[in-house]
CSV table of C-alpha atoms in Angstrom, one decimal:
chain,number,residue,atom,x,y,z
A,1,UNK,CA,0.0,0.0,0.0
A,2,UNK,CA,3.0,2.3,0.0
A,3,UNK,CA,2.6,3.3,-3.6
A,4,UNK,CA,-1.3,3.7,-3.6
A,5,UNK,CA,-2.7,6.7,-5.2
A,6,UNK,CA,-4.7,8.6,-2.6
A,7,UNK,CA,-7.4,11.0,-3.5
A,8,UNK,CA,-10.0,13.3,-1.9
A,9,UNK,CA,-13.1,14.2,-3.8
A,10,UNK,CA,-16.0,16.5,-3.1
A,11,UNK,CA,-19.3,15.7,-4.7
A,12,UNK,CA,-22.8,14.4,-4.4
A,13,UNK,CA,-24.0,10.8,-3.7
A,14,UNK,CA,-25.5,9.9,-7.1
A,15,UNK,CA,-27.0,6.5,-6.3
A,16,UNK,CA,-28.8,4.8,-3.5
A,17,UNK,CA,-26.0,3.3,-1.2
A,18,UNK,CA,-26.3,-0.5,-1.3
A,19,UNK,CA,-24.9,-2.6,1.6
A,20,UNK,CA,-24.0,-6.2,0.9
A,21,UNK,CA,-21.6,-8.8,2.3
A,22,UNK,CA,-18.5,-10.2,0.7
A,23,UNK,CA,-17.2,-13.3,2.5
A,24,UNK,CA,-19.0,-12.2,5.6
A,25,UNK,CA,-17.5,-8.6,5.5
A,26,UNK,CA,-19.9,-5.7,5.0
A,27,UNK,CA,-19.3,-3.4,2.0
A,28,UNK,CA,-21.2,-0.4,0.9
A,29,UNK,CA,-21.3,0.6,-2.7
A,30,UNK,CA,-22.4,4.0,-4.1
A,31,UNK,CA,-21.5,6.5,-6.8
A,32,UNK,CA,-20.3,10.1,-6.4
A,33,UNK,CA,-20.7,12.7,-9.0
A,34,UNK,CA,-18.2,15.6,-8.9
A,35,UNK,CA,-18.8,18.6,-11.2
A,36,UNK,CA,-16.0,21.1,-11.5
A,37,UNK,CA,-16.9,24.8,-11.6
A,38,UNK,CA,-15.0,27.9,-12.6
A,39,UNK,CA,-15.8,31.6,-12.8
A,40,UNK,CA,-15.8,32.9,-16.4
A,41,UNK,CA,-14.6,36.5,-15.9
A,42,UNK,CA,-15.6,37.6,-19.5
A,43,UNK,CA,-19.3,37.1,-18.9
A,44,UNK,CA,-19.3,37.1,-15.0
A,45,UNK,CA,-21.0,33.7,-14.6
A,46,UNK,CA,-20.1,30.4,-13.0
A,47,UNK,CA,-19.7,27.6,-15.6
A,48,UNK,CA,-20.1,23.9,-14.9
A,49,UNK,CA,-17.6,21.4,-16.4
A,50,UNK,CA,-18.4,17.8,-17.2
A,51,UNK,CA,-19.5,15.7,-14.2
A,52,UNK,CA,-17.0,13.0,-13.3
A,53,UNK,CA,-18.5,9.9,-11.8
A,54,UNK,CA,-16.7,7.6,-9.3
A,55,UNK,CA,-17.7,4.2,-7.9
A,56,UNK,CA,-17.0,4.1,-4.2
A,57,UNK,CA,-16.7,1.1,-1.9
A,58,UNK,CA,-16.6,1.4,1.9
A,59,UNK,CA,-15.8,-1.7,4.0
A,60,UNK,CA,-16.5,-2.9,7.5
A,61,UNK,CA,-17.6,-0.3,10.1
A,62,UNK,CA,-17.4,2.5,7.5
A,63,UNK,CA,-19.9,0.5,5.4
A,64,UNK,CA,-22.3,0.0,8.3
A,65,UNK,CA,-22.1,3.6,9.4
A,66,UNK,CA,-22.3,4.9,5.8
A,67,UNK,CA,-25.5,2.8,5.2
A,68,UNK,CA,-27.2,4.5,8.1
A,69,UNK,CA,-25.9,8.0,7.3
A,70,UNK,CA,-25.7,8.4,3.5
A,71,UNK,CA,-28.7,9.2,1.2
A,72,UNK,CA,-28.8,9.8,-2.5
A,73,UNK,CA,-28.2,13.5,-3.1
A,74,UNK,CA,-26.1,14.1,0.0
A,75,UNK,CA,-23.1,16.4,-0.4
A,76,UNK,CA,-20.0,14.3,0.7
A,77,UNK,CA,-16.2,14.3,0.8
A,78,UNK,CA,-14.6,11.0,0.2
A,79,UNK,CA,-11.0,10.1,0.9
A,80,UNK,CA,-9.4,6.9,-0.2
A,81,UNK,CA,-7.4,4.8,-2.7
A,82,UNK,CA,-7.9,5.4,-6.3
A,83,UNK,CA,-8.2,2.3,-8.5
A,84,UNK,CA,-9.4,1.6,-12.0
A,85,UNK,CA,-10.6,-1.5,-13.8
A,86,UNK,CA,-11.3,-2.3,-17.4
A,87,UNK,CA,-14.4,-4.3,-18.3
A,88,UNK,CA,-16.7,-5.0,-21.3
A,89,UNK,CA,-20.1,-3.4,-20.9
A,90,UNK,CA,-23.5,-4.8,-22.0
A,91,UNK,CA,-23.0,-3.2,-25.5
A,92,UNK,CA,-19.7,-5.0,-25.9
A,93,UNK,CA,-17.7,-1.9,-25.5
A,94,UNK,CA,-14.5,-1.9,-23.4
A,95,UNK,CA,-14.9,0.6,-20.5
A,96,UNK,CA,-12.8,1.9,-17.7
A,97,UNK,CA,-14.3,2.4,-14.3
A,98,UNK,CA,-12.7,4.7,-11.9
A,99,UNK,CA,-13.2,3.5,-8.3
A,100,UNK,CA,-12.3,4.8,-4.8
A,101,UNK,CA,-11.9,2.4,-1.9
A,102,UNK,CA,-12.9,4.8,0.8
A,103,UNK,CA,-10.9,5.2,4.0
A,104,UNK,CA,-13.2,7.9,5.2
A,105,UNK,CA,-16.5,9.5,4.0
A,106,UNK,CA,-18.2,12.5,5.6
A,107,UNK,CA,-20.9,15.0,4.8
A,108,UNK,CA,-19.7,18.2,3.2
A,109,UNK,CA,-20.5,20.9,5.7
A,110,UNK,CA,-20.0,23.7,3.2
A,111,UNK,CA,-23.2,22.5,1.6
A,112,UNK,CA,-25.3,21.9,4.7
A,113,UNK,CA,-25.4,20.8,8.3
A,114,UNK,CA,-25.1,17.4,9.9
A,115,UNK,CA,-25.6,15.8,13.4
A,116,UNK,CA,-23.0,13.3,14.6
A,117,UNK,CA,-23.7,10.3,16.8
A,118,UNK,CA,-20.7,8.5,18.2
A,119,UNK,CA,-20.9,4.8,17.6
A,120,UNK,CA,-20.7,2.6,20.6
A,121,UNK,CA,-17.7,0.2,20.1
A,122,UNK,CA,-18.2,-3.5,20.9
A,123,UNK,CA,-15.6,-5.4,23.0
A,124,UNK,CA,-14.5,-7.1,19.8
A,125,UNK,CA,-13.8,-3.7,18.2
A,126,UNK,CA,-12.1,-2.3,21.3
A,127,UNK,CA,-9.4,-4.9,21.4
A,128,UNK,CA,-6.9,-4.5,24.3
A,129,UNK,CA,-6.4,-0.8,24.0
A,130,UNK,CA,-8.1,1.3,26.7
A,131,UNK,CA,-11.2,3.3,25.6
A,132,UNK,CA,-10.6,6.9,24.9
């Protein structure tokens, strides 16, 4: 993991987050759309660029917490490992999917407000370290 490409994106949850299990481990999958904007000084208006779509996967506790917290349309910030994969779509066209394996996900507080509820750790999650 020393050479992983790490990214942070700001965007909107573009799909309904779906929680599933892979080999007994929870994973949450959703898409994030990020639309770059810039100010056009010549006409004094903000201009939207092309929306970039990212598939996001969150694992374990982040998956469980994300499933309870995230809704389609929420403004979010996602930080994680950038990955890509190539596949052949239903039309027979080779396509590249840009994916982020999330390390952290949070609501973008420049776009609204949020309320935080601290999760209660189970003894299994606490391990041997003293509780903070």
